[in-house]
PDB file of C-alpha atoms in Angstrom:
ATOM      1  CA  UNK A  29      -5.559 -10.179   2.683  1.00 64.00           C
ATOM      2  CA  UNK A  30      -8.990  -8.566   1.786  1.00 78.00           C
ATOM      3  CA  UNK A  31      -8.938  -4.797   1.255  1.00 90.00           C
ATOM      4  CA  UNK A  32     -11.500  -2.773   3.285  1.00 92.00           C
ATOM      5  CA  UNK A  33     -11.062  -0.076   0.537  1.00 95.00           C
ATOM      6  CA  UNK A  34     -12.264  -2.721  -1.920  1.00 95.00           C
ATOM      7  CA  UNK A  35     -15.176  -3.808   0.310  1.00 94.00           C
ATOM      8  CA  UNK A  36     -16.326  -0.118   0.769  1.00 95.00           C
ATOM      9  CA  UNK A  37     -16.125   0.954  -2.894  1.00 96.00           C
ATOM     10  CA  UNK A  38     -17.491  -0.810  -6.028  1.00 97.00           C
ATOM     11  CA  UNK A  39     -15.129  -1.929  -8.569  1.00 97.00           C
ATOM     12  CA  UNK A  40     -16.382   0.298 -11.472  1.00 98.00           C
ATOM     13  CA  UNK A  41     -15.998   3.417  -9.117  1.00 98.00           C
ATOM     14  CA  UNK A  42     -12.454   2.469  -8.220  1.00 97.00           C
ATOM     15  CA  UNK A  43     -11.499   1.738 -11.850  1.00 98.00           C
ATOM     16  CA  UNK A  44     -12.888   4.973 -13.004  1.00 98.00           C
ATOM     17  CA  UNK A  45     -11.257   6.975 -10.266  1.00 97.00           C
ATOM     18  CA  UNK A  46      -7.867   5.192 -10.884  1.00 97.00           C
ATOM     19  CA  UNK A  47      -8.213   5.965 -14.576  1.00 97.00           C
ATOM     20  CA  UNK A  48      -9.006   9.555 -13.908  1.00 97.00           C
ATOM     21  CA  UNK A  49      -5.920   9.927 -11.557  1.00 96.00           C
ATOM     22  CA  UNK A  50      -3.586   8.388 -14.171  1.00 95.00           C
ATOM     23  CA  UNK A  51      -4.834  10.556 -16.974  1.00 97.00           C
ATOM     24  CA  UNK A  52      -4.503  13.733 -14.821  1.00 97.00           C
ATOM     25  CA  UNK A  53      -1.361  12.794 -13.059  1.00 96.00           C
ATOM     26  CA  UNK A  54       0.590  10.624 -15.412  1.00 94.00           C
ATOM     27  CA  UNK A  55       3.776  10.802 -13.376  1.00 95.00           C
ATOM     28  CA  UNK A  56       1.914   9.592 -10.188  1.00 97.00           C
ATOM     29  CA  UNK A  57       0.886   6.213  -8.823  1.00 97.00           C
ATOM     30  CA  UNK A  58      -2.462   5.647  -7.221  1.00 98.00           C
ATOM     31  CA  UNK A  59      -1.918   3.637  -3.841  1.00 98.00           C
ATOM     32  CA  UNK A  60      -4.069   2.273  -1.284  1.00 98.00           C
ATOM     33  CA  UNK A  61      -2.299   1.653   1.910  1.00 97.00           C
ATOM     34  CA  UNK A  62      -3.871  -0.205   4.877  1.00 96.00           C
ATOM     35  CA  UNK A  63      -2.658  -2.004   7.856  1.00 93.00           C
ATOM     36  CA  UNK A  64      -2.976  -5.739   8.248  1.00 89.00           C
ATOM     37  CA  UNK A  65      -6.008  -6.521  10.262  1.00 83.00           C
ATOM     38  CA  UNK A  66      -5.287  -7.418  14.001  1.00 80.00           C
ATOM     39  CA  UNK A  67      -1.817  -5.845  13.643  1.00 82.00           C
ATOM     40  CA  UNK A  68      -0.995  -3.991  16.782  1.00 83.00           C
ATOM     41  CA  UNK A  69       0.630  -1.151  14.688  1.00 89.00           C
ATOM     42  CA  UNK A  70      -1.306   2.334  14.436  1.00 90.00           C
ATOM     43  CA  UNK A  71      -3.836   2.817  11.725  1.00 91.00           C
ATOM     44  CA  UNK A  72      -2.926   5.204   9.209  1.00 92.00           C
ATOM     45  CA  UNK A  73      -4.941   8.399   8.904  1.00 91.00           C
ATOM     46  CA  UNK A  74      -5.586   8.196   5.288  1.00 93.00           C
ATOM     47  CA  UNK A  75      -5.640   5.183   2.750  1.00 95.00           C
ATOM     48  CA  UNK A  76      -5.234   6.889  -0.639  1.00 96.00           C
ATOM     49  CA  UNK A  77      -2.016   8.366  -1.900  1.00 97.00           C
ATOM     50  CA  UNK A  78      -0.752   9.812  -5.062  1.00 97.00           C
ATOM     51  CA  UNK A  79       2.844   8.527  -5.087  1.00 97.00           C
ATOM     52  CA  UNK A  80       5.501   9.967  -7.585  1.00 98.00           C
ATOM     53  CA  UNK A  81       6.585   7.243  -9.810  1.00 96.00           C
ATOM     54  CA  UNK A  82      10.252   7.731  -9.241  1.00 97.00           C
ATOM     55  CA  UNK A  83       9.888   7.175  -5.583  1.00 98.00           C
ATOM     56  CA  UNK A  84      11.507   4.127  -4.023  1.00 98.00           C
ATOM     57  CA  UNK A  85       9.653   1.643  -1.799  1.00 98.00           C
ATOM     58  CA  UNK A  86      11.914   2.668   0.890  1.00 97.00           C
ATOM     59  CA  UNK A  87      10.933   6.265   0.512  1.00 98.00           C
ATOM     60  CA  UNK A  88       7.387   5.341   0.635  1.00 97.00           C
ATOM     61  CA  UNK A  89       7.897   3.328   3.731  1.00 96.00           C
ATOM     62  CA  UNK A  90       9.372   6.550   5.351  1.00 95.00           C
ATOM     63  CA  UNK A  91       6.210   8.417   4.451  1.00 95.00           C
ATOM     64  CA  UNK A  92       4.053   5.813   6.098  1.00 95.00           C
ATOM     65  CA  UNK A  93       6.309   5.702   9.174  1.00 94.00           C
ATOM     66  CA  UNK A  94       5.748   9.575   9.503  1.00 94.00           C
ATOM     67  CA  UNK A  95       1.927   9.487   8.851  1.00 94.00           C
ATOM     68  CA  UNK A  96       1.479   6.796  11.755  1.00 94.00           C
ATOM     69  CA  UNK A  97       4.167   8.494  13.871  1.00 93.00           C
ATOM     70  CA  UNK A  98       6.115   5.299  14.293  1.00 91.00           C
ATOM     71  CA  UNK A  99       9.188   5.720  16.495  1.00 87.00           C
ATOM     72  CA  UNK A 100      12.543   4.863  14.930  1.00 84.00           C
ATOM     73  CA  UNK A 101      13.096   1.751  17.106  1.00 85.00           C
ATOM     74  CA  UNK A 102       9.930   0.171  15.910  1.00 87.00           C
ATOM     75  CA  UNK A 103       9.800  -1.876  12.712  1.00 88.00           C
ATOM     76  CA  UNK A 104       7.376  -1.515   9.977  1.00 92.00           C
ATOM     77  CA  UNK A 105       7.063  -3.944   6.862  1.00 92.00           C
ATOM     78  CA  UNK A 106       5.132  -3.355   3.837  1.00 93.00           C
ATOM     79  CA  UNK A 107       3.677  -5.955   1.503  1.00 94.00           C
ATOM     80  CA  UNK A 108       2.407  -5.992  -2.136  1.00 96.00           C
ATOM     81  CA  UNK A 109       0.426  -9.050  -2.986  1.00 92.00           C
ATOM     82  CA  UNK A 110       1.748 -10.657   0.207  1.00 86.00           C
ATOM     83  CA  UNK A 111       5.403 -10.139  -0.938  1.00 91.00           C
ATOM     84  CA  UNK A 112       7.877  -7.892   0.710  1.00 92.00           C
ATOM     85  CA  UNK A 113       9.111  -5.609  -2.151  1.00 96.00           C
ATOM     86  CA  UNK A 114      12.756  -4.523  -2.326  1.00 96.00           C
ATOM     87  CA  UNK A 115      13.268  -1.111  -0.574  1.00 96.00           C
ATOM     88  CA  UNK A 116      15.486   0.164  -3.675  1.00 97.00           C
ATOM     89  CA  UNK A 117      12.583  -0.800  -6.179  1.00 98.00           C
ATOM     90  CA  UNK A 118      10.900   2.060  -7.858  1.00 98.00           C
ATOM     91  CA  UNK A 119       7.089   2.425  -7.079  1.00 98.00           C
ATOM     92  CA  UNK A 120       6.606   2.740 -10.874  1.00 97.00           C
ATOM     93  CA  UNK A 121       8.049  -0.908 -11.299  1.00 98.00           C
ATOM     94  CA  UNK A 122       6.120  -2.262  -8.342  1.00 98.00           C
ATOM     95  CA  UNK A 123       2.976  -0.538  -9.804  1.00 98.00           C
ATOM     96  CA  UNK A 124       3.547  -2.193 -13.353  1.00 97.00           C
ATOM     97  CA  UNK A 125       4.103  -5.677 -11.745  1.00 97.00           C
ATOM     98  CA  UNK A 126       1.405  -5.693  -8.968  1.00 97.00           C
ATOM     99  CA  UNK A 127      -1.469  -3.184  -9.846  1.00 97.00           C
ATOM    100  CA  UNK A 128      -4.851  -4.389  -9.278  1.00 97.00           C
ATOM    101  CA  UNK A 129      -7.250  -4.734 -12.199  1.00 97.00           C
ATOM    102  CA  UNK A 130      -8.978  -1.614 -11.010  1.00 98.00           C
ATOM    103  CA  UNK A 131      -5.735   0.502 -11.432  1.00 98.00           C
ATOM    104  CA  UNK A 132      -4.721   0.918  -7.812  1.00 98.00           C
ATOM    105  CA  UNK A 133      -1.681  -0.494  -6.121  1.00 98.00           C
ATOM    106  CA  UNK A 134      -2.710  -2.110  -2.883  1.00 97.00           C
ATOM    107  CA  UNK A 135      -0.061  -2.073  -0.121  1.00 97.00           C
ATOM    108  CA  UNK A 136      -0.492  -3.496   3.367  1.00 95.00           C
ATOM    109  CA  UNK A 137       1.770  -2.787   6.415  1.00 94.00           C
ATOM    110  CA  UNK A 138       2.456  -4.614   9.590  1.00 91.00           C
ATOM    111  CA  UNK A 139       4.965  -4.477  12.584  1.00 87.00           C
ATOM    112  CA  UNK A 140       6.072  -7.962  12.242  1.00 72.00           C
ATOM    113  CA  UNK A 141       6.407  -9.883   9.009  1.00 57.00           C
ATOM    114  CA  UNK A 142       5.748 -13.193  10.929  1.00 55.00           C
ATOM    115  CA  UNK A 143       2.494 -11.841  12.207  1.00 48.00           C
ATOM    116  CA  UNK A 144       1.250 -10.868   8.655  1.00 43.00           C
ATOM    117  CA  UNK A 145       2.090 -14.418   7.399  1.00 48.00           C
ATOM    118  CA  UNK A 146       0.151 -15.860  10.318  1.00 46.00           C
ATOM    119  CA  UNK A 147      -2.718 -13.657   9.735  1.00 45.00           C
ATOM    120  CA  UNK A 148      -2.770 -14.376   5.929  1.00 45.00           C
ATOM    121  CA  UNK A 149      -2.899 -18.110   6.790  1.00 45.00           C
ATOM    122  CA  UNK A 150      -5.664 -17.730   9.217  1.00 42.00           C
ATOM    123  CA  UNK A 151      -7.948 -15.539   7.195  1.00 44.00           C
TER     124      UNK A 151
END
């Protein structure tokens, strides 16, 4: 899936920002979190996050749930490089494995994992 953040900000600017963030906050991960287009889940109020390196994926999902005010009975799934990461994985390990060449970790979220797979196939 194409990132709106990437479309709106030139590569050099994104790379410089990620490098500045990593130098200033070595224990934080620069994350861009966007919903999958055409998903019926709420749009998050901000895309950029500085996530503690020792945070788990599950804890990050909790943060996203709170930001979009998702009720407990509704499901949310996050993807990194179109893969559902393990909830127990540390964000630092996900970052090292999947960070973009600009230095950000790009995460997408959706209410249904099947919907996201269909949308990626269509796009």
